[in-house]
mmCIF file with all atom_site columns, C-alpha atoms in Angstrom:
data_model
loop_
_atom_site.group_PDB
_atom_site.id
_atom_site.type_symbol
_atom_site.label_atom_id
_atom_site.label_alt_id
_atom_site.label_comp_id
_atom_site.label_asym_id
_atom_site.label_entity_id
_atom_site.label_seq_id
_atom_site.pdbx_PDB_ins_code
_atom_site.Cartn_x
_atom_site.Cartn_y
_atom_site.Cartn_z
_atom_site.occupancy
_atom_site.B_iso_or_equiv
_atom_site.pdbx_formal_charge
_atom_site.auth_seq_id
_atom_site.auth_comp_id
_atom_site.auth_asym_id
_atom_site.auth_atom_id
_atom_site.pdbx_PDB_model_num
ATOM 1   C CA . UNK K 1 1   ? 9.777   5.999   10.484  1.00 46.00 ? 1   UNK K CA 1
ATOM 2   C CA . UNK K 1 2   ? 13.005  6.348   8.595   1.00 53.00 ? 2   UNK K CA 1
ATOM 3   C CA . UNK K 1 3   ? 15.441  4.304   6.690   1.00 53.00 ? 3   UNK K CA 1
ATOM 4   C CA . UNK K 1 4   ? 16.199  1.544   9.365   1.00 58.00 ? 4   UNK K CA 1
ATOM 5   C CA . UNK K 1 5   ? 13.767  -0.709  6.919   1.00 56.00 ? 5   UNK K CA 1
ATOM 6   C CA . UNK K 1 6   ? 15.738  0.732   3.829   1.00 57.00 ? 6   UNK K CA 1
ATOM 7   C CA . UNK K 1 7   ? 12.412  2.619   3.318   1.00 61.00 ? 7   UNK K CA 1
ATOM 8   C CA . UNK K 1 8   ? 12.169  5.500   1.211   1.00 65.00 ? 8   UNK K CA 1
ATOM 9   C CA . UNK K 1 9   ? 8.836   7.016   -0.054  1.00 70.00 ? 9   UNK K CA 1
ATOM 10  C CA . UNK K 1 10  ? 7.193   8.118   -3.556  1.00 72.00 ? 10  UNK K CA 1
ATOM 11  C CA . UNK K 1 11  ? 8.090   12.127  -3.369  1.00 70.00 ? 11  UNK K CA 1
ATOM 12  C CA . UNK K 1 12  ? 5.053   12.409  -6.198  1.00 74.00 ? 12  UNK K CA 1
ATOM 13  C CA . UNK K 1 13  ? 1.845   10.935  -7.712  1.00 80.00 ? 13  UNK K CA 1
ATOM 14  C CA . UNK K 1 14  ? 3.305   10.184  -11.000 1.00 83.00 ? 14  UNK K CA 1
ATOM 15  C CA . UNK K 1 15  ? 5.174   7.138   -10.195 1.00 85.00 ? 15  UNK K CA 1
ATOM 16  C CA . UNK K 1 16  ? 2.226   5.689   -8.314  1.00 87.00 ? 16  UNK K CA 1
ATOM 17  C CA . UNK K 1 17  ? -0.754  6.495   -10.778 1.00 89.00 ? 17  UNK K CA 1
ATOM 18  C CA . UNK K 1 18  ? 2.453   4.692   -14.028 1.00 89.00 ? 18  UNK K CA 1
ATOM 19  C CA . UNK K 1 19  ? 2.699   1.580   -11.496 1.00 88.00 ? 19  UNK K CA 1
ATOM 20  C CA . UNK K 1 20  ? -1.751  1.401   -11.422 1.00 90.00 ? 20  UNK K CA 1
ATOM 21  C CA . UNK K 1 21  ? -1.625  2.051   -14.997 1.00 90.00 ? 21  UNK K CA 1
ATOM 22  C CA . UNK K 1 22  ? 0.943   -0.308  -16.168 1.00 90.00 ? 22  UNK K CA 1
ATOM 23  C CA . UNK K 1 23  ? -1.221  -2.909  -13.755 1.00 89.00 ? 23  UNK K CA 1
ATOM 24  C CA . UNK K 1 24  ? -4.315  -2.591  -15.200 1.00 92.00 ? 24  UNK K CA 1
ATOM 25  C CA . UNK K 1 25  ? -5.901  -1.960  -11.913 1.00 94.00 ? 25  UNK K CA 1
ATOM 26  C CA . UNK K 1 26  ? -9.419  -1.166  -12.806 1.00 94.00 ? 26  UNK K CA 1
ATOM 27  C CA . UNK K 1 27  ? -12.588 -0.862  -10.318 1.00 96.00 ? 27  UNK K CA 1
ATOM 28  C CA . UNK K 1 28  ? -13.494 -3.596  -8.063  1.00 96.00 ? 28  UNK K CA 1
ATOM 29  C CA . UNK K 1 29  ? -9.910  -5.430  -8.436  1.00 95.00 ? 29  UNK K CA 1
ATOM 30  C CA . UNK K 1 30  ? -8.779  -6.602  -4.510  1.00 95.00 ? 30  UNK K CA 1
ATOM 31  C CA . UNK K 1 31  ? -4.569  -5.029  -4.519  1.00 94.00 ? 31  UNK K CA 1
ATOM 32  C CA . UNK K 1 32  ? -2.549  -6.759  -2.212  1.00 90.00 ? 32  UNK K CA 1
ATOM 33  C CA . UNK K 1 33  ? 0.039   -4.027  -1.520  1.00 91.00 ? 33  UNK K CA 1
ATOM 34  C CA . UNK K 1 34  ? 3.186   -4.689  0.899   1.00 88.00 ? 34  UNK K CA 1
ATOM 35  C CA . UNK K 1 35  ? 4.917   -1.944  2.533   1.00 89.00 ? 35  UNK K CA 1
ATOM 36  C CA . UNK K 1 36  ? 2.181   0.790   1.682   1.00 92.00 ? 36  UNK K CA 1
ATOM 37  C CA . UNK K 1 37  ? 4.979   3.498   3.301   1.00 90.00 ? 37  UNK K CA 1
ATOM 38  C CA . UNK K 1 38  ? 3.130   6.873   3.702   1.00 92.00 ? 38  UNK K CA 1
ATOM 39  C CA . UNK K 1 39  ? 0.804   6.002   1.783   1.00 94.00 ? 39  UNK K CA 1
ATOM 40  C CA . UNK K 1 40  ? 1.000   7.074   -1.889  1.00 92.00 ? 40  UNK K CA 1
ATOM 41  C CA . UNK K 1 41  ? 0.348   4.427   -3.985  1.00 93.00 ? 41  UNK K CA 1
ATOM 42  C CA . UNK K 1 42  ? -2.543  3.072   -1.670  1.00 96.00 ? 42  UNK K CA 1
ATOM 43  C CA . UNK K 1 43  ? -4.169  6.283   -2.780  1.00 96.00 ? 43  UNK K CA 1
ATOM 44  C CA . UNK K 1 44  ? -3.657  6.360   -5.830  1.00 95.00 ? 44  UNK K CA 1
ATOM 45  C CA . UNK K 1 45  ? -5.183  2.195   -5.963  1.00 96.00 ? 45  UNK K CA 1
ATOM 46  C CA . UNK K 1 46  ? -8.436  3.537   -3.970  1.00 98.00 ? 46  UNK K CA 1
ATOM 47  C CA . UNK K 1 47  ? -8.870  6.272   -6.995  1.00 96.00 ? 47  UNK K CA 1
ATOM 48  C CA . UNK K 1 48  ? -8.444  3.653   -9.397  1.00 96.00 ? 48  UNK K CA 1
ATOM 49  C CA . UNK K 1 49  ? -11.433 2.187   -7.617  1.00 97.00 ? 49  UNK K CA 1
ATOM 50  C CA . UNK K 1 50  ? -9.906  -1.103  -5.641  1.00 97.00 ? 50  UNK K CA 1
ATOM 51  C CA . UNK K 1 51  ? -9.725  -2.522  -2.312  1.00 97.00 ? 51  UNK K CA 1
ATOM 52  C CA . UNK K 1 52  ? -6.401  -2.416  -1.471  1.00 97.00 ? 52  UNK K CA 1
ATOM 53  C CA . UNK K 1 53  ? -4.817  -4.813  1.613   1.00 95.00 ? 53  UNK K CA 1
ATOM 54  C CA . UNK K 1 54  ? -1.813  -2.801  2.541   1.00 96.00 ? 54  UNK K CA 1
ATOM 55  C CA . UNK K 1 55  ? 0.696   -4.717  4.743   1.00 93.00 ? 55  UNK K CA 1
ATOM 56  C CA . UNK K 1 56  ? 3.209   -2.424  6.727   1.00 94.00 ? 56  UNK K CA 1
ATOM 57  C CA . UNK K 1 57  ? 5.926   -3.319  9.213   1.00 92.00 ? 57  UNK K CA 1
ATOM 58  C CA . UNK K 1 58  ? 6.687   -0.465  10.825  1.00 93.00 ? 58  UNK K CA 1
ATOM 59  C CA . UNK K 1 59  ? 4.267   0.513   13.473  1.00 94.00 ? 59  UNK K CA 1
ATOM 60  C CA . UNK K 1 60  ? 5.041   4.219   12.937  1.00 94.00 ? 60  UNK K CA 1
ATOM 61  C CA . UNK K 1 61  ? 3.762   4.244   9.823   1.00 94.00 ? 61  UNK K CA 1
ATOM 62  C CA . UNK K 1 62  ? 0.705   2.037   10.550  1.00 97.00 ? 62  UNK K CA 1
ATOM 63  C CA . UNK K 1 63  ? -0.264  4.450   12.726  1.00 98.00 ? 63  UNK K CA 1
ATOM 64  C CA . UNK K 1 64  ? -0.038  7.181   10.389  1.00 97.00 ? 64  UNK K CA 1
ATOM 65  C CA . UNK K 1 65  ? -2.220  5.339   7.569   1.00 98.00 ? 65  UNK K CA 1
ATOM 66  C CA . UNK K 1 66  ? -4.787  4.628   9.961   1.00 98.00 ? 66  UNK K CA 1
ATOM 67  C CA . UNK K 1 67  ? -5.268  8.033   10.104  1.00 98.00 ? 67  UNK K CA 1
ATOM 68  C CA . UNK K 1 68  ? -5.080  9.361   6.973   1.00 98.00 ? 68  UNK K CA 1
ATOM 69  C CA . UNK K 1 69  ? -7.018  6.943   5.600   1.00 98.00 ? 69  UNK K CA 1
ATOM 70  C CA . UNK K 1 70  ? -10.043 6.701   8.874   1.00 99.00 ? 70  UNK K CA 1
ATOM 71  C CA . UNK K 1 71  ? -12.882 6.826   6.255   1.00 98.00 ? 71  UNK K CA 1
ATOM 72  C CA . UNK K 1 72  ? -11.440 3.944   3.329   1.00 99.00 ? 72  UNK K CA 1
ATOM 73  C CA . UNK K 1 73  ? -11.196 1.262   6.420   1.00 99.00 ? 73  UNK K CA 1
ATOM 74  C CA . UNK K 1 74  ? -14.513 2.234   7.674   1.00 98.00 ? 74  UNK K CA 1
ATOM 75  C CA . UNK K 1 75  ? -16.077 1.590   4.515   1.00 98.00 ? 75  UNK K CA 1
ATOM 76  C CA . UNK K 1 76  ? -14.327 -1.317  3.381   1.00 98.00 ? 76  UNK K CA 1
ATOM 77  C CA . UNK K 1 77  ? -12.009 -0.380  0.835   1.00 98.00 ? 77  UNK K CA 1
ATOM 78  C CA . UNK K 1 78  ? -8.735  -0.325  2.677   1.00 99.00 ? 78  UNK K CA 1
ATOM 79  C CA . UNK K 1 79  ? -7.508  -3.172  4.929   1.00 98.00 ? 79  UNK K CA 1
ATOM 80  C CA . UNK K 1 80  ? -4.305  -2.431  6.960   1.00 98.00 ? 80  UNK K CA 1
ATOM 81  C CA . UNK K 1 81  ? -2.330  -5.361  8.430   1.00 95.00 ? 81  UNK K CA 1
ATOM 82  C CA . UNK K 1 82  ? 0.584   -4.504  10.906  1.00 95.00 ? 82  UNK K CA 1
ATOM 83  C CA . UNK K 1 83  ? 2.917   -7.600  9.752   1.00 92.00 ? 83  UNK K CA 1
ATOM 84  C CA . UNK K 1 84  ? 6.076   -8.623  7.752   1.00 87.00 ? 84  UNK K CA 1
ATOM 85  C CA . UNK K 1 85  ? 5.144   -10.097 4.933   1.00 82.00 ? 85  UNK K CA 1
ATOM 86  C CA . UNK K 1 86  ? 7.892   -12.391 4.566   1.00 77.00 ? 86  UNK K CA 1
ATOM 87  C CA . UNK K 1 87  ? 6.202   -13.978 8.011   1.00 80.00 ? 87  UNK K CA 1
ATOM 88  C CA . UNK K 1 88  ? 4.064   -15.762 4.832   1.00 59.00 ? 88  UNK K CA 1
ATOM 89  C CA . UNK K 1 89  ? 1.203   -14.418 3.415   1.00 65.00 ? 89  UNK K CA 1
ATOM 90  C CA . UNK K 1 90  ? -2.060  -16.537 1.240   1.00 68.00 ? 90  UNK K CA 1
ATOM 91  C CA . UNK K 1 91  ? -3.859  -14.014 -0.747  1.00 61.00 ? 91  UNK K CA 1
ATOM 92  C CA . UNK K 1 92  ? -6.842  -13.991 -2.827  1.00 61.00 ? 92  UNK K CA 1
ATOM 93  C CA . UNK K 1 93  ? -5.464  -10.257 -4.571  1.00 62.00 ? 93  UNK K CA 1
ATOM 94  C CA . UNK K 1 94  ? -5.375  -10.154 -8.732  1.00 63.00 ? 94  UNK K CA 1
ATOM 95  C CA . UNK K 1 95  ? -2.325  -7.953  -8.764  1.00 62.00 ? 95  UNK K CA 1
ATOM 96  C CA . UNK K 1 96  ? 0.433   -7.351  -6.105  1.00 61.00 ? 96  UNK K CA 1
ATOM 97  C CA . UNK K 1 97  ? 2.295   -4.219  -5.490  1.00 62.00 ? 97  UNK K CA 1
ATOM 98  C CA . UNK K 1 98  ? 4.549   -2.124  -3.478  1.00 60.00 ? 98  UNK K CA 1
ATOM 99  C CA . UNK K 1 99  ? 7.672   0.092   -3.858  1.00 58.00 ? 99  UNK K CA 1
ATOM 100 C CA . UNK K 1 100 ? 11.447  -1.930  -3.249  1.00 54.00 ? 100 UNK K CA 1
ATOM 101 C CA . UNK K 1 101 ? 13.320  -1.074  -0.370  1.00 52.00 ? 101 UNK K CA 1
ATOM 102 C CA . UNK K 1 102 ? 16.341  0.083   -1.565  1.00 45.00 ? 102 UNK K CA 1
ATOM 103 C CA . UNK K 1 103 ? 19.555  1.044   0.804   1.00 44.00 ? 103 UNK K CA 1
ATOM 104 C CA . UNK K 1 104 ? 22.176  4.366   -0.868  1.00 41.00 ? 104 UNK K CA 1
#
């Protein structure tokens, strides 16, 4: 986990809960987000009611939001898939999401 990916991670909620906002994401909407990090904005998505597909690369970190997040994939409302999503991805999701990588 680190900056090898040019990752870097949302520090607090605000960011995340402006990016659900300014996407309308509203109950019931199916989020497609790609590289869900630590996990920030996925939580934010499940409070804002959706079903969020979160694709992450780095196993680390897949590891870690399999965890946190045990009880949203047992019920259904949080689908993690360990892949790169440039490998090419069809999905069915209203609204797509994620935070750049970025590089200083």
């Amino acid at each position: 986990m680190g900056r090898r990916l040019g990752q870097h991670y949302l520090a607090t909620r605000w960011p995340a809960h402006a990016l659900a906002h300014a996407a309308a994401i509203k109950k019931g909407d199916t989020v497609l987000e790609i590289g869900p990090g630590k996990g920030a904005l996925t939580r934010v998505l499940l409070e804002f009611g959706a079903k969020v597909i979160a694709v992450e690369k780095d196993e680390t970190l897949i590891e870690k939001l399999r965890t946190t997040f045990a009880g949203e994939i047992k019920t259904g409302k949080l689908k993690i898939i360990a892949a790169d999503i440039r490998d090419a991805w069809d999905s069915p999701s209203r609204a797509e999401g994620g935070s750049k990588p970025y590089r200083e």
